[in-house]
mmCIF file of N, CA and C in Angstrom:
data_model
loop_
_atom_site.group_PDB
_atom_site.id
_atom_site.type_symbol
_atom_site.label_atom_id
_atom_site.label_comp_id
_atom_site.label_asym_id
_atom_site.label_seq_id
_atom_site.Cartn_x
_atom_site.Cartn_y
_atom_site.Cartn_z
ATOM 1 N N UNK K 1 -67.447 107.902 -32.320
ATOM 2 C CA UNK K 1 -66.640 106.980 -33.072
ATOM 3 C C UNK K 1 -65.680 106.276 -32.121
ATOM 4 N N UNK K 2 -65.638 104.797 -32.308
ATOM 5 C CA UNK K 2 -64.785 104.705 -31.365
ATOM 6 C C UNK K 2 -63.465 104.122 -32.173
ATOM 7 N N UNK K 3 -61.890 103.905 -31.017
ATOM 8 C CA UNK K 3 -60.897 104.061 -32.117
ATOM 9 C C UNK K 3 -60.563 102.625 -31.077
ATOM 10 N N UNK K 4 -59.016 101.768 -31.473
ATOM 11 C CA UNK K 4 -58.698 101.217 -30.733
ATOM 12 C C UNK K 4 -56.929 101.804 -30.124
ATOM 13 N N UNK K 5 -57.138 101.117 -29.251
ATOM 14 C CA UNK K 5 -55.482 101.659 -28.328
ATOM 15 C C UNK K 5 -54.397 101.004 -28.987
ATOM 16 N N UNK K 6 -53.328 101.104 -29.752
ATOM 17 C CA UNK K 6 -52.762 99.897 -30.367
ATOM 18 C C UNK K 6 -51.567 98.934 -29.517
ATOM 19 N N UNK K 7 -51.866 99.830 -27.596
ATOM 20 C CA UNK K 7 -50.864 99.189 -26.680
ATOM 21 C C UNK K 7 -52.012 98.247 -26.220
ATOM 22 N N UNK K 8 -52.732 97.620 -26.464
ATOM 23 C CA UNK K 8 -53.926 97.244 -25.887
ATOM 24 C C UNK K 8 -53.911 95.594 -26.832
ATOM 25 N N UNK K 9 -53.533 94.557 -26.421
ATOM 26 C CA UNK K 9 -52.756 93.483 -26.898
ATOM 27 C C UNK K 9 -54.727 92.800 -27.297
ATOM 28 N N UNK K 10 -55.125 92.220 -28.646
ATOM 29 C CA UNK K 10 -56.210 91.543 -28.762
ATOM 30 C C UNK K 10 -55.872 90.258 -29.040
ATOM 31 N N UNK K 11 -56.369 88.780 -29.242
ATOM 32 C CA UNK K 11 -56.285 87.607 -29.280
ATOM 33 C C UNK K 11 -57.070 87.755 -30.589
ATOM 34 N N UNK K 12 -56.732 86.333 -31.050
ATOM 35 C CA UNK K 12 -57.655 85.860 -32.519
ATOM 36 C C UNK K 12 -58.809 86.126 -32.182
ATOM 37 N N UNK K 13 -59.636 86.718 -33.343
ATOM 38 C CA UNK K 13 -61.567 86.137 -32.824
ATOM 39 C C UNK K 13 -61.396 87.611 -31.592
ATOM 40 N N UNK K 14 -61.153 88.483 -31.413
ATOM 41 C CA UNK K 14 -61.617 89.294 -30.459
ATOM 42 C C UNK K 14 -61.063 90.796 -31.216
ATOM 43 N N UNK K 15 -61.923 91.680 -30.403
ATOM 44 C CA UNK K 15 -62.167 92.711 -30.751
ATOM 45 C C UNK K 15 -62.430 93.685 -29.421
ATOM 46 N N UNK K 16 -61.335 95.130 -29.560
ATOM 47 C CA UNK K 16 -61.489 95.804 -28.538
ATOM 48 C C UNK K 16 -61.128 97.164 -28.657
ATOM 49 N N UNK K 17 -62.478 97.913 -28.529
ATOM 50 C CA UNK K 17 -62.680 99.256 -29.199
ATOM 51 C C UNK K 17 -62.976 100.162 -28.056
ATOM 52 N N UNK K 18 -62.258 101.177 -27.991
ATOM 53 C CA UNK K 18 -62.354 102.343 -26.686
ATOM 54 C C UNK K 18 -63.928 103.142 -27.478
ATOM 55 N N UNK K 19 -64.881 103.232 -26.503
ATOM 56 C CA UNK K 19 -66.099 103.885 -26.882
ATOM 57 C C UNK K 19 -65.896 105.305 -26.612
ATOM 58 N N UNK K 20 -65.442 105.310 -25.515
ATOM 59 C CA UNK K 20 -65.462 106.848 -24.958
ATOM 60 C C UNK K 20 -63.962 106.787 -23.908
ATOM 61 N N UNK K 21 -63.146 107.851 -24.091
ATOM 62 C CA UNK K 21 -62.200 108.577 -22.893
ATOM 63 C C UNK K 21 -62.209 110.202 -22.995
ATOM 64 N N UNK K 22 -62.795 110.159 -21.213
ATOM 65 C CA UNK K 22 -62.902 111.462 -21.434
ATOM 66 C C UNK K 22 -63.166 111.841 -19.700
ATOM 67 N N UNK K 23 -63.015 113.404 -19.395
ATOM 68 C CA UNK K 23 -63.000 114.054 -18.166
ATOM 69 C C UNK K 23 -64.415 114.408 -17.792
ATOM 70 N N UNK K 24 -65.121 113.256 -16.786
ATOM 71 C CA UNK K 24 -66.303 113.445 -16.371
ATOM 72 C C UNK K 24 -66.725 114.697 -16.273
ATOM 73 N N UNK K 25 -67.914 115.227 -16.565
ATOM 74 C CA UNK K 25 -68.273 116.925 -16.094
ATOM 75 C C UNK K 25 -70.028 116.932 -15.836
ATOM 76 N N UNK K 26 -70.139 117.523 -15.388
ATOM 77 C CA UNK K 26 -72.036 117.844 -15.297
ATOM 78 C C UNK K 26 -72.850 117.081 -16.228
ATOM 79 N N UNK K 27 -71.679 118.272 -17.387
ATOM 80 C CA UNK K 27 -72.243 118.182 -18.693
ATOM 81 C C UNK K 27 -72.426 116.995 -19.792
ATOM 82 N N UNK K 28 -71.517 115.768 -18.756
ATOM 83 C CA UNK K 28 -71.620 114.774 -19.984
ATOM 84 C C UNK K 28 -72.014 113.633 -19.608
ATOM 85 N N UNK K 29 -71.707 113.454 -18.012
ATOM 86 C CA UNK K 29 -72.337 112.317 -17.400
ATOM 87 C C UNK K 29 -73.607 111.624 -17.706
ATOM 88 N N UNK K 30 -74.006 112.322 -18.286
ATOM 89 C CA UNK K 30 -75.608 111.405 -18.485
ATOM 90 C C UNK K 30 -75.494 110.419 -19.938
ATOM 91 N N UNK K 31 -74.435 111.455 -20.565
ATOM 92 C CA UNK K 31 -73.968 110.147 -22.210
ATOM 93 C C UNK K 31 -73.015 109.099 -21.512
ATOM 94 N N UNK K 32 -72.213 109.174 -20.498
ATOM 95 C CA UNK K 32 -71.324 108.754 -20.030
ATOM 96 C C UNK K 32 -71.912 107.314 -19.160
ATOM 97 N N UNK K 33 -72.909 107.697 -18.165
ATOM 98 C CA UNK K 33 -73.784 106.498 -17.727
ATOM 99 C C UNK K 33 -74.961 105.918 -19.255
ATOM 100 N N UNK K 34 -74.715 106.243 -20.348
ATOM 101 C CA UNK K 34 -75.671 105.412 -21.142
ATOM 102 C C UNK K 34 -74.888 104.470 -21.827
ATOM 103 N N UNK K 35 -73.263 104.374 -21.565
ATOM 104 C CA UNK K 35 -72.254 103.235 -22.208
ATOM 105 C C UNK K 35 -72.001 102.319 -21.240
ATOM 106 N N UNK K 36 -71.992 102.842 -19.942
ATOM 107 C CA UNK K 36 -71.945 101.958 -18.700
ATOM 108 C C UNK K 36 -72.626 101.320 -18.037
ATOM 109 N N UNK K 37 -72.256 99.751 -17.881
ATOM 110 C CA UNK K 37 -73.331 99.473 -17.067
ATOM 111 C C UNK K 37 -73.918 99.928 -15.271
ATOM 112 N N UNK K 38 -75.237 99.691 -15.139
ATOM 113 C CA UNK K 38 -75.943 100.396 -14.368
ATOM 114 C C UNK K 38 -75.654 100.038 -12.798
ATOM 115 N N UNK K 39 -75.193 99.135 -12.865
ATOM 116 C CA UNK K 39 -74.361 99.155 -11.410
ATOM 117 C C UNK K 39 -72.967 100.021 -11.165
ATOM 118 N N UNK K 40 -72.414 100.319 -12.009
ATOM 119 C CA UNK K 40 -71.344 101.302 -11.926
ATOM 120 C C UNK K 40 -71.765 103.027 -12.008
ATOM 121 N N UNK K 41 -72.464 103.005 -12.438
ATOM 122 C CA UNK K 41 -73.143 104.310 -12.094
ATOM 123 C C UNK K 41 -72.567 105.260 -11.101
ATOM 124 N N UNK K 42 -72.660 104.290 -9.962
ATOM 125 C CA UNK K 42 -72.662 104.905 -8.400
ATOM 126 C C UNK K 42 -71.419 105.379 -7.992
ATOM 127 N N UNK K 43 -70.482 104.683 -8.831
ATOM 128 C CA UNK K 43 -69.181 104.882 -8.570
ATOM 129 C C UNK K 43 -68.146 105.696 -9.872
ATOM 130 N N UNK K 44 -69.101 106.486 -10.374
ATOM 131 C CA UNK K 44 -68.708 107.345 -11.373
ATOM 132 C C UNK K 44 -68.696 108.964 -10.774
ATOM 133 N N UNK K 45 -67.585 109.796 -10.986
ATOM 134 C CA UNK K 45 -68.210 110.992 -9.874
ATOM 135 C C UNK K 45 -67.481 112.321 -10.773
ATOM 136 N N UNK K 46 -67.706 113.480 -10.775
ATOM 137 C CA UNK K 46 -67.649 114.484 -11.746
ATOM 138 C C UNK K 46 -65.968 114.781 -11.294
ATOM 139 N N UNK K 47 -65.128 114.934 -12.513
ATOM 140 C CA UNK K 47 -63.801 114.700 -12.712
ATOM 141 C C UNK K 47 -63.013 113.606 -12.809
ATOM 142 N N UNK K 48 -63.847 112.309 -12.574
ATOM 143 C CA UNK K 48 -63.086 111.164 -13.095
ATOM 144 C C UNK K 48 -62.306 111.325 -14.109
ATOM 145 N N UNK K 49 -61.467 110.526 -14.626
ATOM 146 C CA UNK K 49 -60.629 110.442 -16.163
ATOM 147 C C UNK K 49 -61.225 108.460 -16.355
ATOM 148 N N UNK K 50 -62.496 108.856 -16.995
ATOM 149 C CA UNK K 50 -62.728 107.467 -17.559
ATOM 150 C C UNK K 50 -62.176 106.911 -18.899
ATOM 151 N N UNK K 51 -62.247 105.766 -19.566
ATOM 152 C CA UNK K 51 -62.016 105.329 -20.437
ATOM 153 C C UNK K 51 -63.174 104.102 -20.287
ATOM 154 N N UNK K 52 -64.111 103.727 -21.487
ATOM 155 C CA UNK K 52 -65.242 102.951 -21.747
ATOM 156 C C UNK K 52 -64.444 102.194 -22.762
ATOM 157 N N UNK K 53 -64.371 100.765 -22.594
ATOM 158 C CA UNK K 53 -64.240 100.023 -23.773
ATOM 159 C C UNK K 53 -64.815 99.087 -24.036
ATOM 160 N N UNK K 54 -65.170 98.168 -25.215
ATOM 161 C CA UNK K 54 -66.043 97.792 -25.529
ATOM 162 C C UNK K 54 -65.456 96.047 -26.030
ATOM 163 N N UNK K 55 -65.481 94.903 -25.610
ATOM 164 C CA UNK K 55 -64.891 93.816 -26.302
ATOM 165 C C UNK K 55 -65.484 92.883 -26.466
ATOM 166 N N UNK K 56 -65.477 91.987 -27.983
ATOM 167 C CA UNK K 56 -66.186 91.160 -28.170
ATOM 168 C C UNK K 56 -65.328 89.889 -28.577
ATOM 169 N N UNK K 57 -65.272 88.900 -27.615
ATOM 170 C CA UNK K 57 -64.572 87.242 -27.951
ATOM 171 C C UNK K 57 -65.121 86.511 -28.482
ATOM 172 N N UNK K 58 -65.461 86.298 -29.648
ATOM 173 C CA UNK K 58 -66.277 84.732 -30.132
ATOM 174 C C UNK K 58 -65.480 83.804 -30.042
ATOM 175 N N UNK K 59 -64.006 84.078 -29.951
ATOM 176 C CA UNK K 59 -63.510 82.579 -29.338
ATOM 177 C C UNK K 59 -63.830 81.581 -28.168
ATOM 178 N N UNK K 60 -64.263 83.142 -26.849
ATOM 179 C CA UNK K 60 -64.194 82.847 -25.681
ATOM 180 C C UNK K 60 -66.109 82.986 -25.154
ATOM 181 N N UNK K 61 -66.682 83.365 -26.397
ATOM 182 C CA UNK K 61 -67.745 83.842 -26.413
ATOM 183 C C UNK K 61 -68.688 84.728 -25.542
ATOM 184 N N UNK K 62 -67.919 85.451 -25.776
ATOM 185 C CA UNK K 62 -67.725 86.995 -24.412
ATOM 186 C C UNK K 62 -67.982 88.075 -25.073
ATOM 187 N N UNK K 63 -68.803 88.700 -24.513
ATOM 188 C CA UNK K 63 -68.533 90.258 -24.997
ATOM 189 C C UNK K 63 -68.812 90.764 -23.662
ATOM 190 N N UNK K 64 -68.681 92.489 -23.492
ATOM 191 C CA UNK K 64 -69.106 93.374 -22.584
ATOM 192 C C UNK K 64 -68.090 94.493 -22.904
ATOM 193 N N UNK K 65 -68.404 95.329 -21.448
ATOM 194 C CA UNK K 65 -67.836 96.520 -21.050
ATOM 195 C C UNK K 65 -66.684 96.478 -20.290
ATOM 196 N N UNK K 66 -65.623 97.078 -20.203
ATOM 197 C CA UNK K 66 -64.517 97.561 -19.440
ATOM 198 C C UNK K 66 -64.792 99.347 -18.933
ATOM 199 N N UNK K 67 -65.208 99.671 -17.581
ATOM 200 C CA UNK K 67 -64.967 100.926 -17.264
ATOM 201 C C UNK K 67 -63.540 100.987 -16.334
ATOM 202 N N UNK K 68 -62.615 101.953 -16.937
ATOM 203 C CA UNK K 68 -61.365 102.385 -16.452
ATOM 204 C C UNK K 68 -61.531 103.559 -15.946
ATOM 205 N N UNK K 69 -61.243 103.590 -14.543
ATOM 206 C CA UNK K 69 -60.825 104.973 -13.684
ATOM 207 C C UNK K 69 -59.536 105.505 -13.701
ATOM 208 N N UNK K 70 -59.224 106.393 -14.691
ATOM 209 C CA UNK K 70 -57.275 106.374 -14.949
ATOM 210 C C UNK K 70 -57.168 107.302 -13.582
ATOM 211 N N UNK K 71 -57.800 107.870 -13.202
ATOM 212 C CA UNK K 71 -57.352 108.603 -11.964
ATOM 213 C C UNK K 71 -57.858 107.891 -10.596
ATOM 214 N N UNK K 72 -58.153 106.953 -10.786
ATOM 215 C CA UNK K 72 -58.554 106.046 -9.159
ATOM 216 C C UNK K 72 -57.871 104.915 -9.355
ATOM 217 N N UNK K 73 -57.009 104.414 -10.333
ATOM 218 C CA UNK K 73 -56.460 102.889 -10.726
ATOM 219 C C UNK K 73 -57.379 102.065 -10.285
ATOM 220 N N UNK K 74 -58.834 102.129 -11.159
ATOM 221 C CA UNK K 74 -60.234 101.106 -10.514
ATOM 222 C C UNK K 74 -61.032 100.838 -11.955
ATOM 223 N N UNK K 75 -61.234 99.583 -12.291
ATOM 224 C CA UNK K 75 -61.748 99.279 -13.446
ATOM 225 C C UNK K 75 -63.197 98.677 -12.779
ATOM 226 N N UNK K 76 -63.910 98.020 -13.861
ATOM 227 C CA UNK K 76 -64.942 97.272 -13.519
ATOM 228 C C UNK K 76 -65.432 96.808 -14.817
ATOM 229 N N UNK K 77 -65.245 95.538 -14.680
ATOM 230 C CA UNK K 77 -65.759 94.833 -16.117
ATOM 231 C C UNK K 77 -67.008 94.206 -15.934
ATOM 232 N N UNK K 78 -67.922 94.297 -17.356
ATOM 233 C CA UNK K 78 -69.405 93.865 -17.381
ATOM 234 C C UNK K 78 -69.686 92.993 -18.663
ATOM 235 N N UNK K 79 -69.415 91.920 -18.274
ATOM 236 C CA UNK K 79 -70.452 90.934 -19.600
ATOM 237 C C UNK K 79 -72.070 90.367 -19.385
ATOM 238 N N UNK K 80 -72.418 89.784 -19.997
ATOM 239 C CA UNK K 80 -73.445 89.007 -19.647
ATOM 240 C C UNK K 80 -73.723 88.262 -18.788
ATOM 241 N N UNK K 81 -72.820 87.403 -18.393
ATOM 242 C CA UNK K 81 -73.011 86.197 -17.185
ATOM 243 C C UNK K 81 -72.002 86.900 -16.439
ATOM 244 N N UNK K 82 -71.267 88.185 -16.233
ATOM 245 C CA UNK K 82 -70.035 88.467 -14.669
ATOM 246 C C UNK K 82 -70.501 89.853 -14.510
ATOM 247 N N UNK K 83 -69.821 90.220 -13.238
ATOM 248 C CA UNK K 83 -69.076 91.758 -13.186
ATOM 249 C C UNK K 83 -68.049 91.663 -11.986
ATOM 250 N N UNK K 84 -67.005 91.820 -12.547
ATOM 251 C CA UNK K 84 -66.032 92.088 -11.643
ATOM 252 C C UNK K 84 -65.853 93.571 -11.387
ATOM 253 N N UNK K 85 -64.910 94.255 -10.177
ATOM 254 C CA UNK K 85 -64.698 95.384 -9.892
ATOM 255 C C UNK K 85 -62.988 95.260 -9.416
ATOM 256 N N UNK K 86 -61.649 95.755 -9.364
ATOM 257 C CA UNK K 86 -60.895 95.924 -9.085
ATOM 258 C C UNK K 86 -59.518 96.759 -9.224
ATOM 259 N N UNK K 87 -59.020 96.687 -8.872
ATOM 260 C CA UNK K 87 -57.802 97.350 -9.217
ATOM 261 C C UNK K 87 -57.405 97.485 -11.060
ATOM 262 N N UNK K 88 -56.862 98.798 -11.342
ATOM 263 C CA UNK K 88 -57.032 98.711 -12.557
ATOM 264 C C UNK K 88 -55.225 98.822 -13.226
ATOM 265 N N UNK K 89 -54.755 97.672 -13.676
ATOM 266 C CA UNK K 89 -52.915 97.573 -14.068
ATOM 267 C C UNK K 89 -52.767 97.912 -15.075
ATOM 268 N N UNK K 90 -52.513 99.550 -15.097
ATOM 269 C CA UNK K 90 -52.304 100.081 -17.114
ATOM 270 C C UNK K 90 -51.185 99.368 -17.527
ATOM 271 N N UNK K 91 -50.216 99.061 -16.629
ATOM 272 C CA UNK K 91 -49.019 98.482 -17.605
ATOM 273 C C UNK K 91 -49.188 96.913 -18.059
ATOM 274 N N UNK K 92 -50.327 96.236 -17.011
ATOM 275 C CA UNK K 92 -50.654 94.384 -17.928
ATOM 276 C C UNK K 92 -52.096 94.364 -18.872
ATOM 277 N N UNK K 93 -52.941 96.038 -18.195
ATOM 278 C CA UNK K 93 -54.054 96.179 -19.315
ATOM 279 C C UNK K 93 -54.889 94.904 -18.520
ATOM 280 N N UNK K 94 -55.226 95.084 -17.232
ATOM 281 C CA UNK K 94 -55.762 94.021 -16.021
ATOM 282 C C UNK K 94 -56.665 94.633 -15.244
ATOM 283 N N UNK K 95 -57.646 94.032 -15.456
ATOM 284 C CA UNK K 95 -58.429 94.508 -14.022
ATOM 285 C C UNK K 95 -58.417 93.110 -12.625
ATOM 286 N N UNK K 96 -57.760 93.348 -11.746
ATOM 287 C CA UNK K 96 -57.425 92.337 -10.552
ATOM 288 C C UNK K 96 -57.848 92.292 -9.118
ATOM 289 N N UNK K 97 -59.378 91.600 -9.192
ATOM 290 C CA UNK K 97 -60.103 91.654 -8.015
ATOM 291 C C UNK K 97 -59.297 91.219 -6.569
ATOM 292 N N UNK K 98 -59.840 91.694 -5.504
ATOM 293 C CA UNK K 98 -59.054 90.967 -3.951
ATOM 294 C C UNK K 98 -59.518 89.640 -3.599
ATOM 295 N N UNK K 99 -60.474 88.841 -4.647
ATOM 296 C CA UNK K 99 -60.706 87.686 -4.670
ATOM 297 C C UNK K 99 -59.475 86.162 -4.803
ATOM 298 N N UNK K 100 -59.563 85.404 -3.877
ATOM 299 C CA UNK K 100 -58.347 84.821 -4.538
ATOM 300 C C UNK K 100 -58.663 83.772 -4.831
ATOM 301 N N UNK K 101 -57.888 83.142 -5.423
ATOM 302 C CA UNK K 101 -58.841 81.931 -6.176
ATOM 303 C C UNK K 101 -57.239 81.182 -6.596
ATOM 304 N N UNK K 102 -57.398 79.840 -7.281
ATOM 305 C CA UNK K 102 -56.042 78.929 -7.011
ATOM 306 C C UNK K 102 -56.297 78.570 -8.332
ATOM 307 N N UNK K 103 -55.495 77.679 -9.297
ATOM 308 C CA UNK K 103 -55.458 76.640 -10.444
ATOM 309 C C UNK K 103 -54.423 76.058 -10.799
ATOM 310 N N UNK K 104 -53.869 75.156 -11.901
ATOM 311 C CA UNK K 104 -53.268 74.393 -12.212
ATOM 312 C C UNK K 104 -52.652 75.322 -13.374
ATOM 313 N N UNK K 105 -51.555 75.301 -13.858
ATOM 314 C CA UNK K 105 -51.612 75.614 -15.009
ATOM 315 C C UNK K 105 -50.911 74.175 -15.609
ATOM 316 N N UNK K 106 -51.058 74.430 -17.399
ATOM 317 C CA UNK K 106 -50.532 73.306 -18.511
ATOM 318 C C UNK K 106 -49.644 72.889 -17.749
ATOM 319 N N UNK K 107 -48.932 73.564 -17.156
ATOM 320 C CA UNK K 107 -47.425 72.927 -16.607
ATOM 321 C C UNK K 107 -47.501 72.105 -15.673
ATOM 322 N N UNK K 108 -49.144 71.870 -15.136
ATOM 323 C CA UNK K 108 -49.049 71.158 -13.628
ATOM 324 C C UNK K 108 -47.889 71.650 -12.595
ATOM 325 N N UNK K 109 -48.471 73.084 -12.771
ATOM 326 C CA UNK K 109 -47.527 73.526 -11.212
ATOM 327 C C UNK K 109 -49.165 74.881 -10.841
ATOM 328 N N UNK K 110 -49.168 74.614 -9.521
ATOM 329 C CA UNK K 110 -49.980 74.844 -8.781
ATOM 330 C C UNK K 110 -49.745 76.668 -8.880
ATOM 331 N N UNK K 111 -50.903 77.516 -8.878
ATOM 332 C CA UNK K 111 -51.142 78.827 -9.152
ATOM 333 C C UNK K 111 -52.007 79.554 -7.829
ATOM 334 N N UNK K 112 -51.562 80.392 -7.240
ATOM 335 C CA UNK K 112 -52.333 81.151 -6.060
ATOM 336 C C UNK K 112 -51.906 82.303 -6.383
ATOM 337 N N UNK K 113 -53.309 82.900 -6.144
ATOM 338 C CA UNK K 113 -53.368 84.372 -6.903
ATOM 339 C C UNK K 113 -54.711 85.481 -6.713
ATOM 340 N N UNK K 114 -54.659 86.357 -7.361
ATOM 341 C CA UNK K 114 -55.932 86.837 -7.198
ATOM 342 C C UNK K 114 -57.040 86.945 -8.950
ATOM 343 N N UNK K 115 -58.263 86.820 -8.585
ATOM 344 C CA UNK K 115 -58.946 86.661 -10.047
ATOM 345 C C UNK K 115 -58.426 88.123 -11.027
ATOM 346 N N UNK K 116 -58.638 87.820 -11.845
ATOM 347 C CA UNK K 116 -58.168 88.856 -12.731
ATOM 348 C C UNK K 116 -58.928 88.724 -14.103
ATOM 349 N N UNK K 117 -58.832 89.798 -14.998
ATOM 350 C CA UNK K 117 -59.742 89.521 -16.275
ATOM 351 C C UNK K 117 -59.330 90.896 -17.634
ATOM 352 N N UNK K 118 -58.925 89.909 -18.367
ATOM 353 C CA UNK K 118 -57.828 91.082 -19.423
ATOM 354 C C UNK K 118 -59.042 91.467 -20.252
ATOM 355 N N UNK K 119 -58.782 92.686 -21.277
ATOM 356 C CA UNK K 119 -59.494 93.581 -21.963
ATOM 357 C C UNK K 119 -60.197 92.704 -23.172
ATOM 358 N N UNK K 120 -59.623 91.238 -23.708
ATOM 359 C CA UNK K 120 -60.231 90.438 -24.471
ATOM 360 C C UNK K 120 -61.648 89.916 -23.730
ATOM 361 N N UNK K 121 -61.625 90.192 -22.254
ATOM 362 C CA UNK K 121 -62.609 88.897 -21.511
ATOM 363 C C UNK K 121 -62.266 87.539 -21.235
ATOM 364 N N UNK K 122 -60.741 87.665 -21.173
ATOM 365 C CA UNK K 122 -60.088 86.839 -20.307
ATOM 366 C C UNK K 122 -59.758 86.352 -19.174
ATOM 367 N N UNK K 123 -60.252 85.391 -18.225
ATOM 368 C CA UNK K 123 -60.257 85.715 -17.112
ATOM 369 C C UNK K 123 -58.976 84.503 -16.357
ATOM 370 N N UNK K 124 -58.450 84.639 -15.216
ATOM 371 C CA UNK K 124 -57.209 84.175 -15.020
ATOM 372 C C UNK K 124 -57.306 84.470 -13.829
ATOM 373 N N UNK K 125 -55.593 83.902 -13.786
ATOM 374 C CA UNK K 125 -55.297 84.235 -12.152
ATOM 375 C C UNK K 125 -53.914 84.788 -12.405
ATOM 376 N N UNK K 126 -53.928 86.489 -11.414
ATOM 377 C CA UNK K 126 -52.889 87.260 -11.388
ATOM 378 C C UNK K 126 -52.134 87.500 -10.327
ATOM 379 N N UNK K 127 -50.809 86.385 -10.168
ATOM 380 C CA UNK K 127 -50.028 86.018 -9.108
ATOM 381 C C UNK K 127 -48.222 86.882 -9.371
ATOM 382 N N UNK K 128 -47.372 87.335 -8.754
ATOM 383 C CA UNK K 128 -46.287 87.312 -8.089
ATOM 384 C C UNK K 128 -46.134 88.181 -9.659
ATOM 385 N N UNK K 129 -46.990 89.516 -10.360
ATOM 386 C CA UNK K 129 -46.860 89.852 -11.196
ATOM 387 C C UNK K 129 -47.205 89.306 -12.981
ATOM 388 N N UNK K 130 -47.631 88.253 -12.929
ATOM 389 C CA UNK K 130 -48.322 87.369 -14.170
ATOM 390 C C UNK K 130 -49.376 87.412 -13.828
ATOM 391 N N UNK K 131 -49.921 87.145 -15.090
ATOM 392 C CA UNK K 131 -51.268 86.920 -15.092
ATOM 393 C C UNK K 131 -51.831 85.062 -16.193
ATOM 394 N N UNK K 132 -52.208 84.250 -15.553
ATOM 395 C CA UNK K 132 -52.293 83.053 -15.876
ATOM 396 C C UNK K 132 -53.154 83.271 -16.277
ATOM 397 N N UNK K 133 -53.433 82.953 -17.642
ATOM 398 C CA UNK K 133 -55.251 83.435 -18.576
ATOM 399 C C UNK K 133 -55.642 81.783 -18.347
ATOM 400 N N UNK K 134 -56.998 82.022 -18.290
ATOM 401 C CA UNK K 134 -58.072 80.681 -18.522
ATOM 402 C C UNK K 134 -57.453 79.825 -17.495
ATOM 403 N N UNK K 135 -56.973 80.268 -16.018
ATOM 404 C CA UNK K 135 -56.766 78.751 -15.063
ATOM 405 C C UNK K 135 -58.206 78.801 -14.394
#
């Protein structure tokens, strides 16, 4: 069953449901790689503290996976057309690749930062502690 986090901020039109959190073991890894996608596999290892979540945007028309490493601060998000891998920010609820990438925001003031991508399937740029969604 899965439940949702209620510190875990969703947008209109989206949806974001924890599938599984739980303490990797022998014994469970094999249910554990059947929620995850198959490139992360490799980087799953017995005693992790994972968290699997699950989000679907029809605003942004996104869905996929979020795998959280609460004990490695290392996420890795999986939709259809991406996969990012990075650093994982429990307190902005961010996963923030070493990729850097630049944009504009509404304000027309210039943004340098690194890519980033929130638990809706938001993806942005996460500079000087913000995170700029959709530059």
């Amino acid at each position: 069953m899965s439940t949702r986090n209620p510190s875990w901020p969703t947008l209109p039109n989206a949806q974001v449901d924890v599938i599984s959190h739980t303490i990797v073991s022998e014994d469970n890894l094999r249910e554990i790689q059947g929620v995850t996608a198959s490139e992360q596999h490799a980087m799953i290892d017995v005693g992790d503290t994972l968290s699997v979540v699950f989000f679907n945007n029809s605003s942004l028309g996104c869905a996929g996976t979020v795998t959280i490493w609460h004990n490695k601060h290392q996420a890795a998000v999986k939709t259809y057309s991406a996969s990012i891998t990075g650093e994982w920010l429990d307190a902005d609820n961010l996963v923030v690749t070493d990729a850097e990438e630049e944009g504009w925001t509404v304000n027309g003031e210039l943004v340098t930062g690194c890519l980033a991508m929130d638990l809706n399937g938001s993806q942005g740029i996460y500079s000087c502690g913000e995170f700029y969604r959709g530059i």
